[in-house]
Short mmCIF file of C-alpha atoms and ligand atoms in Angstrom, two decimals:
data_model
loop_
_atom_site.label_atom_id
_atom_site.label_comp_id
_atom_site.label_asym_id
_atom_site.label_seq_id
_atom_site.Cartn_x
_atom_site.Cartn_y
_atom_site.Cartn_z
CA MET A 19 69.04 78.48 226.45
CA LYS A 20 66.22 80.74 226.62
CA PHE A 21 65.28 81.55 230.36
CA VAL A 22 61.80 83.38 230.56
CA LEU A 23 60.97 84.71 234.03
CA SER A 24 57.17 84.34 235.41
CA ASN A 25 54.37 86.09 237.97
CA LYS A 26 53.01 82.59 237.99
CA PRO A 27 53.76 80.06 240.96
CA LEU A 28 55.83 77.21 240.13
CA ASN A 29 52.27 74.59 240.53
CA GLN A 30 50.87 76.54 237.83
CA ILE A 31 54.07 76.76 235.50
CA GLU A 32 54.09 74.34 232.53
CA ALA A 33 57.25 72.55 231.80
CA ASP A 34 58.73 68.93 231.70
CA LEU A 35 60.69 68.60 234.92
CA GLU A 36 60.61 70.99 238.16
CA VAL A 37 64.23 71.61 240.21
CA ILE A 38 64.33 71.93 243.50
CA LEU A 39 67.25 72.62 245.73
CA VAL A 40 67.60 71.18 248.90
CA VAL A 41 69.24 74.39 251.57
CA ASN A 42 71.68 73.33 253.90
CA LYS A 43 69.71 69.73 254.48
CA ASN A 44 66.08 71.81 255.15
CA LEU A 45 63.95 68.12 253.97
CA ASP A 46 61.42 69.81 255.71
CA HIS A 47 60.82 72.49 253.23
CA PRO A 48 57.19 72.94 251.60
CA TRP A 49 58.99 72.18 248.10
CA VAL A 50 60.30 69.03 249.49
CA GLN A 51 57.21 66.79 248.77
CA ASP A 52 59.24 63.51 247.89
CA ARG A 53 60.46 62.31 250.87
CA THR A 54 60.08 58.90 250.74
CA ASP A 55 61.20 58.58 247.25
CA LEU A 56 64.40 60.93 248.11
CA ALA A 57 65.00 58.15 251.21
CA LEU A 58 65.11 55.51 248.82
CA PHE A 59 67.70 57.09 247.15
CA GLY A 60 69.35 57.54 250.57
CA PHE A 61 69.04 61.28 249.07
CA ASN A 62 69.82 63.18 252.40
CA GLY A 63 70.55 66.99 251.56
CA GLU A 64 74.39 66.37 251.88
CA GLU A 65 76.49 68.62 249.76
CA GLU A 66 77.17 67.63 246.01
CA GLN A 67 73.47 65.04 246.17
CA VAL A 68 71.16 64.55 242.96
CA ALA A 69 68.13 62.78 242.85
CA PHE A 70 66.39 62.35 239.80
CA LEU A 71 63.06 61.26 240.22
CA PRO A 72 61.63 61.04 236.25
CA HIS A 73 58.45 59.42 237.11
CA LEU A 74 57.63 63.04 239.35
CA ALA A 75 59.16 65.12 237.27
CA ARG A 76 61.52 66.17 239.60
CA LEU A 77 64.56 66.60 240.40
CA TYR A 78 66.46 67.27 243.97
CA VAL A 79 70.32 69.20 244.28
CA SER A 80 71.51 69.92 247.68
CA THR A 81 73.55 72.84 248.12
CA PRO A 82 74.85 73.80 251.58
CA SER A 83 74.11 77.01 251.92
CA LEU A 84 71.93 80.46 249.37
CA GLU A 85 75.52 81.59 249.28
CA HIS A 86 75.52 83.21 245.10
CA ASP A 87 78.99 80.18 244.55
CA GLU A 88 76.35 77.63 245.82
CA ILE A 89 73.99 78.89 243.75
CA ARG A 90 75.83 78.08 241.21
CA ASN A 91 77.50 75.23 241.94
CA ALA A 92 73.69 73.66 241.84
CA THR A 93 72.07 75.08 239.45
CA ALA A 94 75.35 74.02 237.14
CA LYS A 95 74.55 70.23 238.68
CA ALA A 96 71.18 70.72 237.45
CA ILE A 97 71.83 70.66 234.07
CA LYS A 98 74.63 68.04 233.75
CA THR A 99 72.61 65.88 235.26
CA LEU A 100 69.72 66.98 233.03
CA LYS A 101 71.78 67.06 229.75
CA LYS A 102 70.92 63.07 228.40
CA SER A 103 67.10 63.33 229.76
CA HIS A 104 64.95 63.78 226.84
CA ALA A 105 62.92 67.17 228.80
CA LYS A 106 63.17 70.25 227.18
CA SER A 107 62.17 72.76 229.68
CA LEU A 108 62.07 73.04 233.19
CA LYS A 109 60.72 75.27 235.86
CA ILE A 110 62.69 76.53 239.39
CA GLY A 111 62.09 78.91 241.97
CA THR A 112 64.05 81.64 242.93
CA TYR A 113 66.81 81.46 245.83
CA ILE A 114 67.51 85.31 247.53
CA ASP A 115 70.28 84.56 249.90
CA LYS A 116 70.93 88.82 250.83
CA CYS A 117 70.28 90.10 247.19
CA PRO A 118 67.83 89.09 244.60
CA VAL A 119 70.06 90.21 241.64
CA VAL A 120 73.25 88.69 242.92
CA ASN A 121 71.34 85.29 243.27
CA ILE A 122 69.06 85.43 240.02
CA LYS A 123 72.02 85.48 238.20
CA ALA A 124 74.49 82.82 240.14
CA MET A 125 71.84 80.96 239.40
CA VAL A 126 71.70 81.72 235.79
CA ASP A 127 75.46 81.59 235.70
CA GLY A 128 75.26 77.96 237.04
CA PHE A 129 72.96 77.08 234.30
CA ILE A 130 74.72 77.86 231.22
CA PHE A 131 78.65 76.91 232.49
CA GLY A 132 76.61 73.62 233.50
CA ASP A 133 75.58 73.04 229.64
CA TYR A 134 79.21 74.36 228.55
CA ALA A 135 80.73 71.87 226.53
CA PHE A 136 84.07 71.73 224.15
CA ASP A 137 82.92 69.38 221.52
CA LYS A 138 84.54 71.06 218.75
CA TYR A 139 86.91 68.06 217.58
CA LYS A 140 85.00 64.83 219.03
CA SER A 141 82.72 63.08 216.26
CA LYS A 142 79.73 62.42 218.36
CA LYS A 143 78.59 65.63 220.28
CA GLU A 144 77.61 66.00 223.26
CA GLU A 145 73.77 66.06 223.73
CA HIS A 146 71.84 69.65 225.26
CA SER A 147 68.77 68.83 226.42
CA ILE A 148 66.86 71.28 227.99
CA GLN A 149 66.26 74.71 225.80
CA GLU A 150 64.22 76.68 227.90
CA ILE A 151 63.47 77.69 231.95
CA MET A 152 61.36 78.80 233.24
CA ILE A 153 62.69 81.60 236.68
CA SER A 154 59.42 81.72 239.08
CA THR A 155 59.12 85.05 241.21
CA GLN A 156 57.84 82.49 243.93
CA GLU A 157 60.66 82.44 246.23
CA TYR A 158 61.97 79.93 249.19
CA SER A 159 61.71 81.77 252.30
CA GLY A 160 58.30 84.00 250.13
CA LYS A 161 60.77 87.06 249.57
CA SER A 162 59.63 89.37 247.08
CA PHE A 163 61.36 91.80 244.88
CA SER A 164 60.83 93.57 241.66
CA PHE A 165 60.09 91.90 238.63
CA GLU A 166 61.80 94.13 236.27
CA ASN A 167 65.96 94.18 238.81
CA ALA A 168 64.88 90.63 238.09
CA GLN A 169 64.56 90.41 234.15
CA GLU A 170 67.76 92.59 233.69
CA ALA A 171 69.50 90.59 236.07
CA ILE A 172 68.75 87.14 233.60
CA SER A 173 69.85 89.67 230.56
CA GLN A 174 72.95 91.04 232.13
CA ALA A 175 73.68 87.13 233.46
CA GLN A 176 73.56 86.12 229.84
CA ILE A 177 75.95 88.16 228.34
CA VAL A 178 78.27 87.81 230.56
CA ALA A 179 78.34 83.60 231.06
CA ASN A 180 78.15 83.93 227.18
CA ALA A 181 80.83 86.30 226.66
CA THR A 182 83.08 83.42 229.45
CA ASN A 183 81.95 80.52 227.04
CA PHE A 184 83.32 82.96 223.94
CA VAL A 185 86.31 82.87 225.68
CA ARG A 186 86.31 78.81 226.13
CA ASP A 187 86.11 78.17 222.82
CA ILE A 188 89.26 80.08 222.13
CA VAL A 189 91.01 78.65 224.66
CA ASN A 190 89.97 75.26 224.57
CA THR A 191 90.81 75.48 220.37
CA THR A 192 94.26 74.18 219.31
CA PRO A 193 97.73 76.19 218.72
CA ASP A 194 97.09 75.42 214.52
CA ASP A 195 93.44 75.84 214.54
CA MET A 196 93.83 79.50 216.71
CA THR A 197 97.68 80.39 215.37
CA PRO A 198 97.77 84.36 215.26
CA LYS A 199 96.04 84.86 211.75
CA LYS A 200 92.99 83.30 213.65
CA PHE A 201 92.73 84.56 216.36
CA ALA A 202 92.56 88.09 214.52
CA LYS A 203 89.72 86.90 212.16
CA VAL A 204 87.72 85.72 215.09
CA ALA A 205 88.41 89.56 217.01
CA LYS A 206 87.69 90.72 213.54
CA ILE A 207 83.73 88.65 213.77
CA LEU A 208 83.13 89.51 216.60
CA ALA A 209 84.11 93.29 216.22
CA GLU A 210 81.36 93.14 213.19
CA GLU A 211 79.15 91.78 214.82
CA ASN A 212 79.14 94.20 218.31
CA ALA A 213 79.65 97.66 216.30
CA LEU A 214 83.81 97.55 217.46
CA GLU A 215 86.69 99.56 216.06
CA CYS A 216 89.15 96.99 214.58
CA HIS A 217 92.73 97.26 214.71
CA ILE A 218 94.36 94.41 213.44
CA TYR A 219 97.96 94.84 213.22
CA ASN A 220 101.19 92.78 211.63
CA LYS A 221 104.86 92.34 211.89
CA LYS A 222 105.38 95.58 209.72
CA PHE A 223 103.85 97.42 212.42
CA LEU A 224 105.63 95.85 214.97
CA GLU A 225 108.67 97.11 213.00
CA GLU A 226 108.02 100.01 212.72
CA ASN A 227 106.96 100.58 216.53
CA LYS A 228 109.89 99.66 217.23
CA MET A 229 108.44 96.70 219.62
CA GLY A 230 111.55 94.69 219.70
CA ALA A 231 110.95 92.37 222.19
CA PHE A 232 107.18 91.36 220.80
CA LEU A 233 109.00 90.92 217.55
CA ALA A 234 111.96 88.57 219.34
CA VAL A 235 109.53 86.21 220.51
CA SER A 236 107.83 85.46 217.15
CA ARG A 237 110.46 85.25 215.14
CA ALA A 238 110.81 82.14 215.21
CA SER A 239 107.37 80.38 214.43
CA ASN A 240 106.12 80.17 211.02
CA HIS A 241 102.98 81.79 212.23
CA PRO A 242 104.26 85.79 212.09
CA PRO A 243 102.62 87.81 214.91
CA ARG A 244 99.72 89.98 214.84
CA LEU A 245 98.39 92.79 217.10
CA VAL A 246 94.86 93.29 217.66
CA HIS A 247 93.46 96.79 218.30
CA LEU A 248 89.49 96.57 219.14
CA ILE A 249 87.46 99.52 221.03
CA TYR A 250 84.01 100.01 221.51
CA ARG A 251 83.33 103.49 221.78
CA PRO A 252 79.80 104.46 224.04
CA LYS A 253 78.51 107.82 223.85
CA ASN A 254 78.71 108.79 226.58
CA PRO A 255 81.70 107.57 228.24
CA LYS A 256 82.64 107.76 232.11
CA TYR A 257 85.49 106.55 231.86
CA LYS A 258 88.84 104.90 229.39
CA ILE A 259 89.86 102.33 229.96
CA ALA A 260 92.94 99.30 228.38
CA ILE A 261 93.09 95.90 228.86
CA VAL A 262 95.55 94.22 227.66
CA GLY A 263 96.42 90.49 227.13
CA LYS A 264 99.01 88.13 226.65
CA GLY A 265 98.35 85.92 223.62
CA LEU A 266 100.91 83.20 223.28
CA THR A 267 98.69 80.62 220.48
CA TYR A 268 101.32 78.98 222.01
CA ASP A 269 104.50 78.38 224.28
CA SER A 270 107.45 75.70 223.22
CA GLY A 271 109.54 77.90 225.68
CA GLY A 272 111.07 79.08 222.67
CA LEU A 273 115.14 77.54 223.22
CA SER A 274 114.84 77.66 227.05
CA LEU A 275 112.83 74.29 225.69
CA LYS A 276 109.90 73.68 228.14
CA PRO A 277 109.96 69.49 229.39
CA SER A 278 107.07 67.73 227.29
CA GLU A 279 105.57 67.37 230.50
CA HIS A 280 104.90 71.12 231.23
CA MET A 281 104.51 71.89 226.52
CA VAL A 282 100.90 69.90 227.49
CA THR A 283 97.85 72.90 227.61
CA MET A 284 100.42 75.28 226.37
CA LYS A 285 97.87 75.98 223.82
CA ALA A 286 96.25 78.45 226.92
CA ASP A 287 99.06 80.69 227.45
CA LYS A 288 96.25 82.78 225.19
CA SER A 289 94.15 83.20 227.66
CA GLY A 290 95.17 86.94 228.94
CA ALA A 291 94.20 87.45 225.11
CA SER A 292 90.83 85.44 224.87
CA ALA A 293 89.96 87.57 228.08
CA VAL A 294 90.18 90.83 226.68
CA MET A 295 87.80 89.08 223.66
CA GLY A 296 85.17 88.86 226.34
CA ILE A 297 85.52 91.39 228.26
CA ILE A 298 85.13 93.41 225.87
CA LYS A 299 82.39 91.25 224.32
CA ALA A 300 80.24 91.46 227.41
CA VAL A 301 81.22 95.05 227.44
CA SER A 302 79.92 96.34 224.73
CA GLU A 303 76.68 94.21 225.29
CA LEU A 304 75.89 95.41 228.64
CA ALA A 305 76.84 99.12 227.00
CA LEU A 306 78.79 100.27 229.85
CA PRO A 307 79.58 103.69 229.84
CA ILE A 308 83.53 103.09 228.80
CA GLU A 309 85.62 103.97 226.29
CA LEU A 310 87.19 100.31 226.35
CA HIS A 311 90.41 99.18 224.44
CA ALA A 312 90.97 95.78 224.16
CA ILE A 313 94.97 94.96 222.71
CA ALA A 314 96.49 91.14 222.37
CA GLY A 315 99.49 90.66 221.49
CA LEU A 316 99.43 87.56 219.79
CA CYS A 317 102.32 85.38 218.78
CA GLU A 318 103.78 81.26 219.18
CA ASN A 319 107.02 81.39 221.15
CA MET A 320 108.70 78.59 218.94
CA ILE A 321 112.51 76.76 218.23
CA GLY A 322 114.49 76.75 215.00
CA GLY A 323 117.86 78.61 213.54
CA ASN A 324 116.26 82.27 213.89
CA ALA A 325 114.54 81.74 217.05
CA TYR A 326 115.71 84.28 219.88
CA LYS A 327 118.58 83.37 222.32
CA PRO A 328 119.59 83.47 225.66
CA ASP A 329 122.17 86.06 225.95
CA ASP A 330 120.14 88.13 223.82
CA VAL A 331 119.83 91.57 224.37
CA LEU A 332 116.40 93.40 223.39
CA VAL A 333 114.87 96.69 222.69
CA ALA A 334 111.85 97.60 224.12
CA LYS A 335 108.95 99.61 222.53
CA ASN A 336 110.02 102.67 225.04
CA GLY A 337 114.21 101.76 224.66
CA LYS A 338 114.64 100.20 227.52
CA THR A 339 116.95 97.05 227.25
CA ILE A 340 116.44 93.70 228.70
CA GLU A 341 118.87 90.77 228.81
CA VAL A 342 117.26 87.37 227.93
CA ARG A 343 118.34 84.67 230.68
CA ASN A 344 115.70 82.83 229.39
CA THR A 345 113.43 82.12 226.67
CA ASP A 346 110.50 80.39 228.28
CA ALA A 347 109.85 84.22 230.29
CA GLU A 348 108.28 85.37 226.82
CA GLY A 349 104.69 86.96 228.34
CA ARG A 350 106.15 89.64 229.72
CA LEU A 351 108.41 90.66 226.75
CA VAL A 352 105.37 90.34 224.24
CA LEU A 353 103.35 92.17 227.52
CA ALA A 354 105.74 95.24 227.91
CA ASP A 355 105.59 96.27 224.03
CA CYS A 356 102.18 96.15 224.67
CA LEU A 357 101.56 97.76 227.92
CA CYS A 358 103.73 100.98 226.01
CA TYR A 359 101.52 100.64 223.35
CA ALA A 360 98.53 100.79 225.73
CA GLN A 361 99.78 103.56 227.75
CA GLU A 362 100.31 105.58 224.61
CA LEU A 363 96.23 105.71 224.46
CA LYS A 364 96.37 107.30 227.47
CA PRO A 365 93.88 105.25 229.91
CA ASP A 366 92.65 106.27 233.20
CA PHE A 367 92.91 102.73 234.25
CA ILE A 368 95.47 99.60 232.65
CA LEU A 369 94.57 95.76 233.80
CA ASP A 370 97.04 92.86 232.00
CA PHE A 371 95.72 89.12 231.98
CA ALA A 372 98.47 86.92 231.58
CA THR A 373 99.14 83.41 232.19
CA LEU A 374 102.25 84.18 233.18
CA THR A 375 104.24 82.73 235.77
CA GLY A 376 103.97 79.00 236.87
CA ALA A 377 104.86 80.53 240.16
CA CYS A 378 101.54 82.05 240.74
CA VAL A 379 99.84 78.95 240.51
CA VAL A 380 102.55 77.62 243.03
CA ALA A 381 101.88 80.74 245.12
CA LEU A 382 98.10 80.67 244.68
CA GLY A 383 97.04 77.16 243.86
CA GLU A 384 95.31 76.40 240.56
CA TYR A 385 91.89 78.18 241.27
CA THR A 386 93.76 81.30 242.80
CA THR A 387 94.27 84.21 240.23
CA GLY A 388 97.25 86.43 241.18
CA VAL A 389 96.26 89.99 241.84
CA MET A 390 99.26 92.85 241.60
CA GLY A 391 100.23 96.52 240.90
CA PHE A 392 101.30 99.54 243.10
CA ASN A 393 97.42 101.28 243.66
CA LYS A 394 96.90 99.34 246.68
CA GLU A 395 93.17 100.74 246.57
CA LEU A 396 92.70 99.42 242.92
CA LYS A 397 93.56 95.97 243.89
CA GLU A 398 91.20 95.91 246.39
CA GLN A 399 88.25 96.87 244.27
CA ILE A 400 89.45 94.20 241.46
CA LEU A 401 89.48 91.89 244.77
CA LYS A 402 85.85 92.14 246.00
CA ALA A 403 84.51 92.58 242.46
CA ALA A 404 86.07 88.88 242.02
CA GLU A 405 84.29 87.59 244.85
CA ALA A 406 81.09 88.57 243.82
CA SER A 407 81.39 87.32 240.17
CA GLY A 408 82.13 83.91 241.73
CA GLU A 409 86.17 84.06 240.66
CA LEU A 410 89.04 83.12 242.79
CA ALA A 411 91.74 85.80 242.70
CA ALA A 412 94.04 86.99 246.14
CA GLU A 413 97.14 89.69 245.90
CA LEU A 414 100.60 89.11 246.17
CA PRO A 415 102.67 92.37 247.30
CA PHE A 416 105.62 93.66 245.69
CA ASN A 417 108.33 94.43 248.20
CA LYS A 418 111.84 96.10 246.66
CA TYR A 419 114.05 93.42 247.73
CA LEU A 420 112.54 91.54 244.58
CA GLY A 421 112.47 93.81 242.27
CA LYS A 422 116.53 94.20 242.83
CA LEU A 423 116.73 90.51 241.71
CA LEU A 424 115.51 91.49 237.89
CA LYS A 425 119.34 93.52 238.19
CA SER A 426 121.27 92.53 235.04
CA SER A 427 124.93 93.44 234.30
CA VAL A 428 124.60 94.02 230.76
CA ALA A 429 121.23 95.44 230.03
CA ASP A 430 118.80 97.79 231.11
CA ILE A 431 116.63 94.77 233.03
CA SER A 432 116.75 90.83 232.86
CA ASN A 433 113.91 89.11 231.92
CA ILE A 434 114.28 86.88 235.09
CA SER A 435 115.19 86.95 238.86
CA SER A 436 118.21 85.90 240.12
CA SER A 437 116.33 83.68 242.77
CA ARG A 438 114.24 80.75 241.86
CA TYR A 439 111.14 82.20 244.78
CA GLY A 440 108.36 84.77 244.27
CA GLY A 441 108.58 84.30 241.04
CA ALA A 442 104.87 85.51 239.92
CA ILE A 443 105.86 88.81 242.03
CA THR A 444 109.05 89.26 239.64
CA ALA A 445 107.15 88.54 236.74
CA ALA A 446 104.71 91.28 237.66
CA MET A 447 107.92 93.63 238.89
CA PHE A 448 109.77 93.37 235.56
CA LEU A 449 105.67 94.23 233.53
CA GLY A 450 106.25 97.58 236.39
CA GLU A 451 109.35 98.31 234.73
CA PHE A 452 107.84 99.41 231.63
CA ILE A 453 104.26 101.37 233.04
CA GLU A 454 105.51 105.03 233.15
CA GLU A 455 105.97 107.54 236.33
CA ALA A 456 102.59 108.59 236.03
CA ASN A 457 100.70 105.16 235.35
CA ARG A 458 102.08 103.53 237.56
CA ASP A 459 98.44 104.08 239.99
CA LYS A 460 96.32 103.47 237.13
CA TRP A 461 97.62 99.45 236.08
CA VAL A 462 97.01 96.05 237.35
CA HIS A 463 98.96 92.93 236.59
CA LEU A 464 96.53 89.32 237.07
CA ASP A 465 98.24 86.32 236.51
CA ILE A 466 95.79 84.02 235.75
CA ALA A 467 98.43 81.23 235.17
CA GLY A 468 96.53 78.29 237.12
CA PRO A 469 92.32 79.05 236.67
CA ALA A 470 92.98 79.60 232.72
CA TYR A 471 93.31 76.47 232.00
CA ILE A 472 92.56 72.42 234.34
CA GLU A 473 91.68 69.51 233.52
CA LYS A 474 89.84 68.60 235.42
CA GLU A 475 85.89 69.66 236.65
CA TRP A 476 85.83 71.81 239.43
CA GLY A 477 82.67 72.89 240.80
CA TYR A 478 80.29 74.38 238.00
CA ASN A 479 83.14 75.17 235.80
CA PRO A 480 84.57 72.94 233.16
CA TYR A 481 87.32 71.16 231.86
CA GLY A 482 90.26 72.99 230.39
CA ALA A 483 89.63 76.40 230.20
CA GLY A 484 88.07 78.74 232.69
CA ALA A 485 87.99 82.01 230.94
CA ALA A 486 89.25 83.32 234.09
CA GLY A 487 89.56 86.74 234.71
CA VAL A 488 86.42 87.86 232.05
CA ARG A 489 83.69 88.07 235.25
CA MET A 490 85.92 89.63 237.71
CA ALA A 491 86.74 92.13 235.18
CA VAL A 492 83.68 92.70 234.10
CA LYS A 493 81.84 92.54 237.56
CA TRP A 494 84.74 95.41 238.12
CA MET A 495 83.69 97.76 235.18
CA GLN A 496 80.34 97.76 236.19
CA LYS A 497 80.86 98.77 239.56
CA LEU A 498 83.11 101.55 238.50
CA THR A 499 80.48 103.07 236.39
CA SER A 500 77.61 102.95 238.31
CA GLU A 501 79.59 104.46 241.06
CA LYS A 502 80.45 107.85 239.19
CA LYS A 503 78.71 110.59 236.74
CA GLU A 504 80.38 112.11 233.94
CA HIS A 505 84.22 111.60 233.22
CA ASN A 506 86.40 114.89 231.82
N1 BES B 603 103.24 80.52 229.64
C1 BES B 603 104.27 80.24 230.58
C2 BES B 603 103.39 80.17 232.46
C3 BES B 603 102.51 78.96 232.77
C4 BES B 603 103.42 78.23 233.35
C5 BES B 603 101.17 79.49 232.75
C6 BES B 603 102.04 76.61 233.82
C7 BES B 603 100.24 78.24 233.21
C8 BES B 603 101.06 77.16 233.43
C9 BES B 603 105.65 81.40 231.21
O1 BES B 603 105.60 81.86 230.36
C10 BES B 603 106.26 80.60 231.85
O2 BES B 603 107.01 79.42 231.07
N2 BES B 603 106.93 80.67 232.27
C11 BES B 603 108.17 80.65 233.24
C12 BES B 603 108.69 81.99 233.77
C13 BES B 603 110.36 81.29 234.04
C14 BES B 603 111.30 80.93 233.10
C15 BES B 603 110.84 82.57 235.14
C16 BES B 603 107.64 79.47 234.28
O3 BES B 603 107.08 79.81 234.97
O4 BES B 603 108.41 78.62 234.81
ZN1 ZN B 604 107.33 80.44 228.81
ZN1 ZN B 605 103.93 81.85 228.47
#
């Protein structure tokens, strides 16, 4: 899909169709030319309405406001409606609320997300009719803005939205088609395309590095584990950041086997690892001045004669011992070792992304990411970035009483809490035990168990993989690097 920004007014732009947004039921706006036809359709501008008038080559979409996420909903709806049409190009004006860049990006996001379809396993492929989108600088309320800034906003939005869809493709792919080895191949191709440094480590490396927790989780699978480490090294980085992702290419629960209805969708337990691939893709294409390390811990949690067991005591990379009381709490074990590995790089910030707990979904609902960690300000920055990017996120606060529930009588720590309440927080506090004292304020954990995968469409998000974490993390890094000078 190609985007073209034009200085011409809408009526001078040639396109097969025009898309008009009806904002807050305002049918009196001069861009709304077809009131009689619209009335015939029963279109009155109420939320979520669409009216396609093919004989007039116009499509009307209602939006309750010009708030950026509503713009995403509206343009996604437009492209979805037109997928099966024969139109190849469309034109649309600009709709600015407070900031031109924010709303132009949102418009592009909506078009790209609305056009996404995962049809790898369908005999009949989805249609994608629209090839070209002409955006006129003519603005809904007559506002003017910089052409260059708008142009830049369009290309940045394309980079981030395409990286988001790249993550969706990885997550939606079946466990047999996205084993740790195959995932590593995807990472290698990305590294080649984006000139990233690429390290792919196998079981031997994990053994040499004494990553006993990660190894235990991976042991019963026929597909051996991989640790992928991609690095983006720009010339004068202002920061060094490590992003770590949980990459369970399948989570059966292990010997603490999941009931069958909970096992379905567990191909999405690799969403954290997939997100870090998408983030490094976007950051490298945006050429942000960040030395970025993307670390993915990839394995399967399976059953078998050699499976790790409840009652086992594992030794993590940093020497801490962990009593296993539930093999389904495996993500924290893989991450514990990966976080130790990441800290050896001495980064300024460490973010981890994981479909870590069902409890996070219970706490916040399926659309919202849980943000946890020791550093209040850093968490707030991430929450703000989430809001600005169109993702939903909320903080879940630590407290020392919950931390005590991870005590073990036989090892340094237990892999599950002794209480069934507060499970998202206790899981994050378990990870916190593997963050060195000096790094406590550098770390944030994002539990994406809800929005990483939803078996229904929501807003402009398609069925399936949500690529949660990608847009908010990139936004945070954009913000961070636009505020600080050289790093020494
Ligand atoms: N991968 C799951 C968490 C999950 C659940 C992700 C639902 C997405 C949707 C994780 O490995 C897990 O099974 N966690 C357990 C932890 C429990 C045993 C303490 C859970 O949430 O039930
Ligand atoms: Zn699990
Ligand atoms: Zn899991």
